[in-house]
């Protein structure tokens, strides 16, 4: 990438956090992410894509729209971090009543462990101690040509990540 002067969105990220820090509930519309934990204790709370309607998500749209060179491929929840810190008020619980119906999966990462976060799975990171992790975003090799061929295509919903074979009519996608 450096030789081609391609300094767009990185596929790697370094995550540092102190005791008690909570990253907001969000979803990344990428094929998947690998989160490798290096140091400390970190809890990941995951919600399957089928529960999106319970999570009060609003789409992030970057400056370039759905572009492979932009950070706008995701959605953030309006559910406040206080829900995950055990201090949500009665008023907040009333405002986000559907959230109580969501069923999360909880993973406590230890140093040396890697977690795969599938496309469309909303998640929260809680730092139980000073922690360091790295993540790698999975970008299929067919994604950039697809965006050039059909700029209106959107990854939202993550139902089309399984690629069907190309034929004389072009390349298609299988619905999940």
Short mmCIF file of C-alpha atoms in Angstrom, two decimals:
data_model
loop_
_atom_site.label_atom_id
_atom_site.label_comp_id
_atom_site.label_asym_id
_atom_site.label_seq_id
_atom_site.Cartn_x
_atom_site.Cartn_y
_atom_site.Cartn_z
CA UNK A 1 0.00 0.00 0.00
CA UNK A 2 2.79 2.43 0.85
CA UNK A 3 4.46 1.95 -2.54
CA UNK A 4 1.17 2.76 -4.27
CA UNK A 5 0.69 5.80 -1.97
CA UNK A 6 -2.53 4.19 -0.74
CA UNK A 7 -2.95 5.57 2.76
CA UNK A 8 -6.74 5.12 3.04
CA UNK A 9 -8.57 3.28 5.79
CA UNK A 10 -6.31 0.83 7.59
CA UNK A 11 -7.25 -2.78 8.07
CA UNK A 12 -5.43 -2.78 11.43
CA UNK A 13 -6.30 -0.88 14.60
CA UNK A 14 -4.66 -0.66 18.01
CA UNK A 15 -7.08 -0.46 20.96
CA UNK A 16 -5.98 0.88 24.35
CA UNK A 17 -8.26 1.42 27.32
CA UNK A 18 -8.19 2.00 31.04
CA UNK A 19 -10.20 0.40 33.82
CA UNK A 20 -13.92 1.06 33.40
CA UNK A 21 -13.80 2.40 29.84
CA UNK A 22 -16.73 1.29 27.68
CA UNK A 23 -16.80 1.67 23.88
CA UNK A 24 -20.34 2.45 22.74
CA UNK A 25 -22.61 -0.22 21.24
CA UNK A 26 -22.01 -0.25 17.50
CA UNK A 27 -21.92 -2.48 14.44
CA UNK A 28 -19.32 -2.60 11.67
CA UNK A 29 -20.58 -3.48 8.20
CA UNK A 30 -17.47 -5.29 7.06
CA UNK A 31 -17.07 -8.96 6.20
CA UNK A 32 -15.74 -9.55 9.70
CA UNK A 33 -13.11 -8.54 12.19
CA UNK A 34 -10.46 -10.41 14.11
CA UNK A 35 -9.82 -8.94 17.55
CA UNK A 36 -6.64 -10.20 19.20
CA UNK A 37 -6.21 -9.37 22.86
CA UNK A 38 -2.66 -8.69 24.02
CA UNK A 39 -2.78 -7.47 27.62
CA UNK A 40 -5.25 -7.00 30.47
CA UNK A 41 -8.89 -8.04 30.83
CA UNK A 42 -11.51 -7.07 28.28
CA UNK A 43 -15.16 -8.10 27.95
CA UNK A 44 -16.89 -8.10 24.56
CA UNK A 45 -20.69 -8.09 24.54
CA UNK A 46 -22.03 -9.26 21.15
CA UNK A 47 -25.51 -9.05 19.66
CA UNK A 48 -26.35 -11.15 16.56
CA UNK A 49 -27.38 -9.25 13.42
CA UNK A 50 -30.93 -10.63 13.75
CA UNK A 51 -31.37 -8.39 16.83
CA UNK A 52 -30.67 -5.06 15.08
CA UNK A 53 -34.29 -3.94 15.52
CA UNK A 54 -33.84 -4.08 19.32
CA UNK A 55 -30.59 -2.08 19.48
CA UNK A 56 -31.66 1.47 18.42
CA UNK A 57 -28.99 1.64 15.71
CA UNK A 58 -28.49 4.64 13.45
CA UNK A 59 -26.30 4.31 10.35
CA UNK A 60 -22.97 6.11 10.24
CA UNK A 61 -22.36 7.50 6.81
CA UNK A 62 -18.89 8.75 6.16
CA UNK A 63 -17.96 11.73 4.04
CA UNK A 64 -17.51 9.44 1.03
CA UNK A 65 -20.69 7.40 1.55
CA UNK A 66 -20.22 3.64 1.35
CA UNK A 67 -16.63 3.87 0.20
CA UNK A 68 -13.82 1.42 0.81
CA UNK A 69 -11.73 4.50 1.66
CA UNK A 70 -14.02 5.75 4.41
CA UNK A 71 -14.81 4.97 8.04
CA UNK A 72 -18.58 5.25 7.52
CA UNK A 73 -19.31 1.53 7.29
CA UNK A 74 -21.21 1.11 10.49
CA UNK A 75 -24.02 2.08 12.80
CA UNK A 76 -24.05 3.36 16.37
CA UNK A 77 -26.65 2.69 19.01
CA UNK A 78 -28.47 5.37 20.97
CA UNK A 79 -28.43 3.01 23.98
CA UNK A 80 -26.13 4.77 26.47
CA UNK A 81 -23.03 3.16 27.95
CA UNK A 82 -24.70 3.29 31.37
CA UNK A 83 -26.69 0.18 30.37
CA UNK A 84 -23.46 -1.78 30.17
CA UNK A 85 -22.03 -0.25 33.33
CA UNK A 86 -25.04 -1.34 35.42
CA UNK A 87 -26.23 2.19 36.13
CA UNK A 88 -29.07 2.83 33.67
CA UNK A 89 -31.82 5.02 35.13
CA UNK A 90 -35.50 4.07 35.10
CA UNK A 91 -36.09 6.84 32.56
CA UNK A 92 -33.38 5.43 30.27
CA UNK A 93 -34.78 1.93 30.63
CA UNK A 94 -38.20 3.24 29.55
CA UNK A 95 -36.73 5.06 26.54
CA UNK A 96 -34.97 1.91 25.34
CA UNK A 97 -37.52 -0.74 26.38
CA UNK A 98 -36.91 -2.96 23.32
CA UNK A 99 -33.25 -3.25 24.28
CA UNK A 100 -34.28 -5.39 27.27
CA UNK A 101 -35.47 -8.04 24.75
CA UNK A 102 -32.01 -8.38 23.17
CA UNK A 103 -29.97 -11.45 24.09
CA UNK A 104 -26.23 -10.81 24.08
CA UNK A 105 -23.32 -13.21 24.04
CA UNK A 106 -20.53 -12.29 26.46
CA UNK A 107 -16.88 -13.11 25.84
CA UNK A 108 -14.14 -12.38 28.38
CA UNK A 109 -10.92 -12.10 26.38
CA UNK A 110 -7.61 -13.12 27.88
CA UNK A 111 -4.18 -12.20 26.51
CA UNK A 112 -3.36 -14.29 23.45
CA UNK A 113 -6.98 -14.99 22.48
CA UNK A 114 -8.54 -13.91 19.18
CA UNK A 115 -12.25 -13.33 18.65
CA UNK A 116 -13.93 -13.32 15.24
CA UNK A 117 -16.72 -10.71 15.07
CA UNK A 118 -19.02 -11.57 12.14
CA UNK A 119 -20.44 -8.99 9.78
CA UNK A 120 -23.36 -7.15 11.29
CA UNK A 121 -22.86 -8.29 14.87
CA UNK A 122 -23.22 -5.27 17.17
CA UNK A 123 -20.77 -5.17 20.04
CA UNK A 124 -19.55 -3.29 23.09
CA UNK A 125 -16.07 -3.44 24.59
CA UNK A 126 -15.64 -3.10 28.35
CA UNK A 127 -12.18 -2.67 29.82
CA UNK A 128 -11.91 -4.48 33.16
CA UNK A 129 -8.24 -3.51 33.51
CA UNK A 130 -5.76 -1.47 31.48
CA UNK A 131 -5.84 -3.38 28.18
CA UNK A 132 -4.30 -3.56 24.74
CA UNK A 133 -5.82 -5.27 21.68
CA UNK A 134 -5.38 -5.14 17.93
CA UNK A 135 -8.05 -5.74 15.33
CA UNK A 136 -7.90 -6.61 11.68
CA UNK A 137 -10.78 -5.92 9.33
CA UNK A 138 -11.52 -8.57 6.73
CA UNK A 139 -12.01 -7.09 3.26
CA UNK A 140 -12.82 -9.63 0.53
CA UNK A 141 -10.75 -9.18 -2.64
CA UNK A 142 -13.94 -8.67 -4.68
CA UNK A 143 -15.17 -5.68 -2.65
CA UNK A 144 -13.26 -2.85 -4.32
CA UNK A 145 -14.15 -3.95 -7.90
CA UNK A 146 -17.78 -4.26 -6.81
CA UNK A 147 -17.82 -0.69 -5.46
CA UNK A 148 -16.36 0.58 -8.73
CA UNK A 149 -18.91 -1.41 -10.76
CA UNK A 150 -21.91 -0.42 -8.64
CA UNK A 151 -21.31 2.71 -6.50
CA UNK A 152 -24.85 2.48 -5.11
CA UNK A 153 -24.15 -0.91 -3.49
CA UNK A 154 -24.34 -0.91 0.30
CA UNK A 155 -22.99 -3.43 2.79
CA UNK A 156 -25.77 -2.63 5.26
CA UNK A 157 -27.41 -5.76 6.56
CA UNK A 158 -24.49 -8.05 5.67
CA UNK A 159 -26.67 -10.48 3.73
CA UNK A 160 -24.60 -10.54 0.60
CA UNK A 161 -21.11 -11.48 1.72
CA UNK A 162 -21.23 -14.93 0.12
CA UNK A 163 -20.07 -14.45 -3.43
CA UNK A 164 -21.72 -16.38 -6.25
CA UNK A 165 -19.55 -17.29 -9.23
CA UNK A 166 -19.10 -14.79 -12.05
CA UNK A 167 -20.58 -15.56 -15.44
CA UNK A 168 -21.20 -13.68 -18.71
CA UNK A 169 -23.78 -11.48 -16.90
CA UNK A 170 -21.33 -10.39 -14.21
CA UNK A 171 -20.83 -11.37 -10.60
CA UNK A 172 -23.63 -11.97 -8.14
CA UNK A 173 -24.21 -12.55 -4.50
CA UNK A 174 -26.09 -15.20 -2.59
CA UNK A 175 -28.68 -14.15 -0.07
CA UNK A 176 -28.07 -15.56 3.39
#
